[in-house]
Coordinates of N, CA and C in Angstrom, one line a residue:
X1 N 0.0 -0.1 -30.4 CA 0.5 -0.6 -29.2 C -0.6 -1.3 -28.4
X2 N -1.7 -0.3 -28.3 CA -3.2 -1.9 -27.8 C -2.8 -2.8 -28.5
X3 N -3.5 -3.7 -27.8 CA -3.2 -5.3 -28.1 C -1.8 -5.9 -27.6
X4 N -0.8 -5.4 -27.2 CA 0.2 -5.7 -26.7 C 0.1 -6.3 -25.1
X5 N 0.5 -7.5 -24.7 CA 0.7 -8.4 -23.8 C 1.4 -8.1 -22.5
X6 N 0.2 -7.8 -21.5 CA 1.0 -6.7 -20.1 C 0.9 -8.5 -19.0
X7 N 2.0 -8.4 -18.3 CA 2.6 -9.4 -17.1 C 2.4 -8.0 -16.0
X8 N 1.0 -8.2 -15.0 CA 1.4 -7.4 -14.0 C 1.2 -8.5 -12.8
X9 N 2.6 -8.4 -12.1 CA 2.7 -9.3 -10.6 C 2.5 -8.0 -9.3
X10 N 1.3 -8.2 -8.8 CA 1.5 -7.7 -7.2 C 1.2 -8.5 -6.3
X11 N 0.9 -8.9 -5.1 CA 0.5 -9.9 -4.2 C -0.5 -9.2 -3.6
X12 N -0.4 -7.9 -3.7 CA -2.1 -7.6 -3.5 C -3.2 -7.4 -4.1
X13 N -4.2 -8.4 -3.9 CA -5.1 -8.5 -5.0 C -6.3 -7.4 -5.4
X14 N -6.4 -6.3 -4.4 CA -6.9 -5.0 -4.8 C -6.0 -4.1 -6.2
X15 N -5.3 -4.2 -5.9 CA -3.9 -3.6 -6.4 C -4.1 -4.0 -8.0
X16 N -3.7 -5.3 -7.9 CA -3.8 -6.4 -9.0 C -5.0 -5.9 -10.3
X17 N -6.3 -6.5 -9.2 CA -7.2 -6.2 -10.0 C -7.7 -4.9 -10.6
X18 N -7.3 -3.5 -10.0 CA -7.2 -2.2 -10.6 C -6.4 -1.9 -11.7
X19 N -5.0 -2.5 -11.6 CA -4.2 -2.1 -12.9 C -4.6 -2.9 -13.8
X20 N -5.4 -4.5 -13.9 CA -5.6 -5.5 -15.0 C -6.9 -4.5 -15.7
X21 N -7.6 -3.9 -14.2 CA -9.2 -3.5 -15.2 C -8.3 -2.1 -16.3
X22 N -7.6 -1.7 -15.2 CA -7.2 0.2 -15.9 C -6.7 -0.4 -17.5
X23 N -5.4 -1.3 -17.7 CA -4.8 -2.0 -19.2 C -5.9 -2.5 -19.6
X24 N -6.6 -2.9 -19.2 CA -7.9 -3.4 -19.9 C -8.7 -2.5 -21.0
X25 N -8.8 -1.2 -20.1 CA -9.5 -0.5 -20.4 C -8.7 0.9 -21.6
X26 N -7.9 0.3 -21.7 CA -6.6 1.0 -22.6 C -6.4 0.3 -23.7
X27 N -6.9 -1.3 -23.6 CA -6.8 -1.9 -24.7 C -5.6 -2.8 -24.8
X28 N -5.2 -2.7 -24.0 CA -4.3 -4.0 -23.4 C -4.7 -5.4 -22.8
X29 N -3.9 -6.9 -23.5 CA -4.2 -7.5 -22.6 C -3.3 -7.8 -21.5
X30 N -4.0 -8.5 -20.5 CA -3.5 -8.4 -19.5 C -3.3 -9.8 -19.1
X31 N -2.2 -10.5 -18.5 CA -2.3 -11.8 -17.1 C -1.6 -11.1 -15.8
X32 N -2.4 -11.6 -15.1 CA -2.4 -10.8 -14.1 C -2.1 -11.4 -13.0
X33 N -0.7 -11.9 -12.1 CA -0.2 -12.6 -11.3 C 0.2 -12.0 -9.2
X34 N -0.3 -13.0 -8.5 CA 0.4 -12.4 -7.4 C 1.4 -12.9 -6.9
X35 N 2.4 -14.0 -7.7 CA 3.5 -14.1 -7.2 C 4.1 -14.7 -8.6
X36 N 5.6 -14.6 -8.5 CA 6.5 -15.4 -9.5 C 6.1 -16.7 -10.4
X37 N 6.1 -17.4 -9.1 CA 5.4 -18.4 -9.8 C 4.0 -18.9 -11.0
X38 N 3.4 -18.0 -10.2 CA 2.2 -17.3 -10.9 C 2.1 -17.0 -12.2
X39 N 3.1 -15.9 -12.2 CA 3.1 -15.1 -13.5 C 3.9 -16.2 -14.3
X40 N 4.9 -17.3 -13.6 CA 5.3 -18.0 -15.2 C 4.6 -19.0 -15.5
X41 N 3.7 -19.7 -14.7 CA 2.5 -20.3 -14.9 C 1.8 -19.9 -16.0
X42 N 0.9 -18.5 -16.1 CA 0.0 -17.7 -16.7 C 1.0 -17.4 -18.0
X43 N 1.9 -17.3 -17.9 CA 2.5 -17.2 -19.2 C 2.6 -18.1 -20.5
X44 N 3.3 -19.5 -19.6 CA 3.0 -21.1 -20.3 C 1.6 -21.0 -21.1
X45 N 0.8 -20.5 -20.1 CA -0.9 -20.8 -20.7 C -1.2 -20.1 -21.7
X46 N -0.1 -18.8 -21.6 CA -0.9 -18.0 -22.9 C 0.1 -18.0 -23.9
X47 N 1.5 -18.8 -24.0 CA 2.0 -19.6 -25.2 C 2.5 -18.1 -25.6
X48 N 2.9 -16.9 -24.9 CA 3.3 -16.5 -25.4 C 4.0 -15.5 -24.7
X49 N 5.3 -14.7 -24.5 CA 6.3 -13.8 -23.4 C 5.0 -12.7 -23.7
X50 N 4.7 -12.0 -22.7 CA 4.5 -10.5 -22.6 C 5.4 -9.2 -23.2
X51 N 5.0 -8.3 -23.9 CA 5.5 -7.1 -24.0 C 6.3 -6.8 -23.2
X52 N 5.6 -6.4 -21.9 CA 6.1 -5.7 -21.2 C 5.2 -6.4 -19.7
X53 N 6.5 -6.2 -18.5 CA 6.5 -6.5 -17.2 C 6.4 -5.3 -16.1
X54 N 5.0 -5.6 -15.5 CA 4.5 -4.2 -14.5 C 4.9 -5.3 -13.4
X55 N 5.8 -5.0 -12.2 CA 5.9 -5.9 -11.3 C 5.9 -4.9 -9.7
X56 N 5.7 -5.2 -9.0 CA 5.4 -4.5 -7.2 C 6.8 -5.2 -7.2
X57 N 7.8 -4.3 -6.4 CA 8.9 -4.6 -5.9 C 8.9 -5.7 -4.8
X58 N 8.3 -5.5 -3.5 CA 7.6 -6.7 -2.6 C 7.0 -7.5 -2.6
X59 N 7.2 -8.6 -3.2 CA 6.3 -9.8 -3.5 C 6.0 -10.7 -2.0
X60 N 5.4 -11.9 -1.9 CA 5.3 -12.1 -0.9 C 6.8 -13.3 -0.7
X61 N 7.1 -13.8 0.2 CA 8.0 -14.8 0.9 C 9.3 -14.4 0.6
X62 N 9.4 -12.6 0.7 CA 10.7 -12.3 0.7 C 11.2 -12.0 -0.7
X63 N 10.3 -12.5 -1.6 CA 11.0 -12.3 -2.9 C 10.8 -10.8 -3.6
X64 N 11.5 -10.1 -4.5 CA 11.0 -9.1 -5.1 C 10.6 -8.9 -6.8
X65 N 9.8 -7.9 -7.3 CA 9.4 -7.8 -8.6 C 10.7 -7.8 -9.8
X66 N 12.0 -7.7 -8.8 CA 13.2 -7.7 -10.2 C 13.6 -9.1 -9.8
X67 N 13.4 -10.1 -8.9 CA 13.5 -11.7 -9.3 C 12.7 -12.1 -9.9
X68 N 11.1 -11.2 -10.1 CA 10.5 -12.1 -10.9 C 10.8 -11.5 -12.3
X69 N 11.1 -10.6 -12.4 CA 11.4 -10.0 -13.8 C 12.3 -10.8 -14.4
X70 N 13.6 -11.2 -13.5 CA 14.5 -11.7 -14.0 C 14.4 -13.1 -14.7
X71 N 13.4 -14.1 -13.8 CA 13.3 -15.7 -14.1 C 12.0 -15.4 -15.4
X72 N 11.6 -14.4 -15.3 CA 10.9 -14.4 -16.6 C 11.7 -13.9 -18.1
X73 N 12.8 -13.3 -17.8 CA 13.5 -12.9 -18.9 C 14.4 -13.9 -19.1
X74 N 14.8 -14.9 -18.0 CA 15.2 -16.0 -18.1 C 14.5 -17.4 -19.1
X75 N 13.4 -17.5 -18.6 CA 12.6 -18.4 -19.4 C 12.3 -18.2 -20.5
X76 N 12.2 -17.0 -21.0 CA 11.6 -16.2 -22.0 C 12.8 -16.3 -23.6
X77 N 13.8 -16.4 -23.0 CA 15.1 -16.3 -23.1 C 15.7 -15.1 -24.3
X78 N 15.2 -13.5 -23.7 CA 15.6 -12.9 -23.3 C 14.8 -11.6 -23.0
X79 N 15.4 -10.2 -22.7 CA 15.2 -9.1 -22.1 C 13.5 -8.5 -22.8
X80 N 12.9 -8.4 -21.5 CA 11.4 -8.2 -21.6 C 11.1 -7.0 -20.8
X81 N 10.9 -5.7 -21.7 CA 10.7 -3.9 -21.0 C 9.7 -4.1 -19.4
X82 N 10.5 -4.1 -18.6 CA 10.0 -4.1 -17.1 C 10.0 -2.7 -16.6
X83 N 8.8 -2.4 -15.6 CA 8.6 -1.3 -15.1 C 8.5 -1.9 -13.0
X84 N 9.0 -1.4 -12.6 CA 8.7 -1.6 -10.7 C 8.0 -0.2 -10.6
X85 N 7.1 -0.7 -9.9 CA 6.2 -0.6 -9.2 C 5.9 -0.3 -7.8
X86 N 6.6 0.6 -7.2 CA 6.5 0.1 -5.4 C 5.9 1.3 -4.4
X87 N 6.1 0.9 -3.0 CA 5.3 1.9 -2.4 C 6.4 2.2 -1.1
X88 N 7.6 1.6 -1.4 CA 8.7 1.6 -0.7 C 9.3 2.8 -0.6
X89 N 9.6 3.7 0.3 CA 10.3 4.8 0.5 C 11.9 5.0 0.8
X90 N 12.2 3.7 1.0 CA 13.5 3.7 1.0 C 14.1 3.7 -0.3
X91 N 15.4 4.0 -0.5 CA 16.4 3.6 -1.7 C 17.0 2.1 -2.4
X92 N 16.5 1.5 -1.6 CA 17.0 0.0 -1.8 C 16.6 -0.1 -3.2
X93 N 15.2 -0.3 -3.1 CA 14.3 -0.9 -4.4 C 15.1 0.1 -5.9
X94 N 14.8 1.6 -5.2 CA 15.3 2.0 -6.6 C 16.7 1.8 -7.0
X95 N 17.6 2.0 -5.8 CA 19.1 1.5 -6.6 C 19.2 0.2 -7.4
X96 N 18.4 -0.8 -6.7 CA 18.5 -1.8 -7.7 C 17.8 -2.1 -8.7
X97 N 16.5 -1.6 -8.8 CA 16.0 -1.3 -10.2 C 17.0 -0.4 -11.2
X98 N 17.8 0.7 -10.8 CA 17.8 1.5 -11.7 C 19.1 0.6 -12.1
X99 N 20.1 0.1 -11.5 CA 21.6 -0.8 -11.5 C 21.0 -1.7 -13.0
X100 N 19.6 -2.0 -13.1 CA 19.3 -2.9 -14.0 C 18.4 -2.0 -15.0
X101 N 18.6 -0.9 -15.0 CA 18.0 -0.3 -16.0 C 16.2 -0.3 -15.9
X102 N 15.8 -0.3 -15.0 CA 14.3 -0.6 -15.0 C 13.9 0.6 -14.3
X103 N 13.1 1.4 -15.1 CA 12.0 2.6 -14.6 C 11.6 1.8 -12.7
X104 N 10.9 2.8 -12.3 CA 10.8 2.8 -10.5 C 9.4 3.8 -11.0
X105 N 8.3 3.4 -10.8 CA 7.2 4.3 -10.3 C 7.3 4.1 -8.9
X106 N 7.0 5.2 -7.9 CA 6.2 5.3 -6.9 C 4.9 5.1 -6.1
X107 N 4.2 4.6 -5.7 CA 3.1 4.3 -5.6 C 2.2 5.0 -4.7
X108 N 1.3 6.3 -4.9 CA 0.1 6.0 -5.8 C 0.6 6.4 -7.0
X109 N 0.1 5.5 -7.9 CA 0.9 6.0 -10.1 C -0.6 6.4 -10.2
X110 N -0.5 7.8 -10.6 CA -1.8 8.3 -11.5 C -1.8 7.6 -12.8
X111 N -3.5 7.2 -13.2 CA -3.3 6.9 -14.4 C -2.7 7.4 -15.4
X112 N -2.8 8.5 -15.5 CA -2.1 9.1 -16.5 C -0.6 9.3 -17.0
X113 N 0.0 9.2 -15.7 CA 1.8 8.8 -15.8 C 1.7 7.5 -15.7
X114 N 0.6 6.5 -15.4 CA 0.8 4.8 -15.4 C 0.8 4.8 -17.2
X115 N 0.1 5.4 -17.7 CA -0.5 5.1 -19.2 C 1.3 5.6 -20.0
X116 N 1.4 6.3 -20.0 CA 2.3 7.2 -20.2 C 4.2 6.5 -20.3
X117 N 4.0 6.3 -19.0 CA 5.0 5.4 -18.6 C 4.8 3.8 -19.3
X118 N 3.7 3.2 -19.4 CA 3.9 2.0 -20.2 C 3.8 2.2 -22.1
X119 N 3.1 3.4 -22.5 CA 3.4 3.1 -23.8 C 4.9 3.7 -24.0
X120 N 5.3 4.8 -23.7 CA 6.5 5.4 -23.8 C 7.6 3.6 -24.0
X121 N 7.5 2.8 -22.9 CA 8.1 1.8 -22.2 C 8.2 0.7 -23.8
X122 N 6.8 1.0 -24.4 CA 6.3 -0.6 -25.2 C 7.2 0.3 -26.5
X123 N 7.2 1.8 -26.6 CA 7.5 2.3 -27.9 C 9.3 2.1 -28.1
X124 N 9.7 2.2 -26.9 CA 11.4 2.5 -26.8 C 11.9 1.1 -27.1
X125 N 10.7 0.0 -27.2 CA 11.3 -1.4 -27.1 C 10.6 -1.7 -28.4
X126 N 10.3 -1.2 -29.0 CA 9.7 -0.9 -30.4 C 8.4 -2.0 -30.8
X127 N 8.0 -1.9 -29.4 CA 6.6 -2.9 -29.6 C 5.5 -2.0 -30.3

């Protein structure tokens, strides 16, 4: 499973750059986006879909981490194992992650349920 291709979108760039160093440091590569656009940009470049999609539910200008999941499973042309990501306490985010079948961490994610949760994630999708 190292060496498998992580898409993580947050808009916060502390955030961002913790989880690229933590997969990094796991043996994953990483492109590491803060918004939609972003991440299909960085994708084009690397000529190839990612594994798997770590996305923050609240992106910036209103948009959220399951529209960008989506236009990337869109482009990709098809279904790419997404995880959300949020710090949201309300139900919104999780009903509609789970409506689409997408795991919901909570945020703060221990490394250890972050690690856990993504190979579990790359193994069920038989990466």
């Amino acid at each position: 499973m190292p060496h498998d291709l992580i898409m993580v979108i947050d808009d916060e760039r502390s955030v961002l750059q913790a989880l690229h160093i933590l997969l990094e440091a796991w043996g994953f590569r990483v492109l590491a986006a803060e918004s939609e656009d972003d991440a299909l940009d960085r994708i084009a470049d690397a000529g190839e879909p990612p594994s798997l999609i770590l996305a923050d539910y609240r992106l910036r200008e209103g948009r959220t981490g399951l529209e960008a999941i989506q236009r990337i499973h869109a482009t990709a042309g098809h279904p790419i194992p997404s995880i959300i990501i949020t710090g949201d306490t309300g139900t919104d985010a999780l009903d509609a992650a789970r409506a689409r079948g997408v795991p919901v961490l909570q945020k703060p994610v221990m490394p250890p349920y972050l690690h856990s949760m993504v190979t579990q994630t790359l193994r069920q999708a038989g990466g």
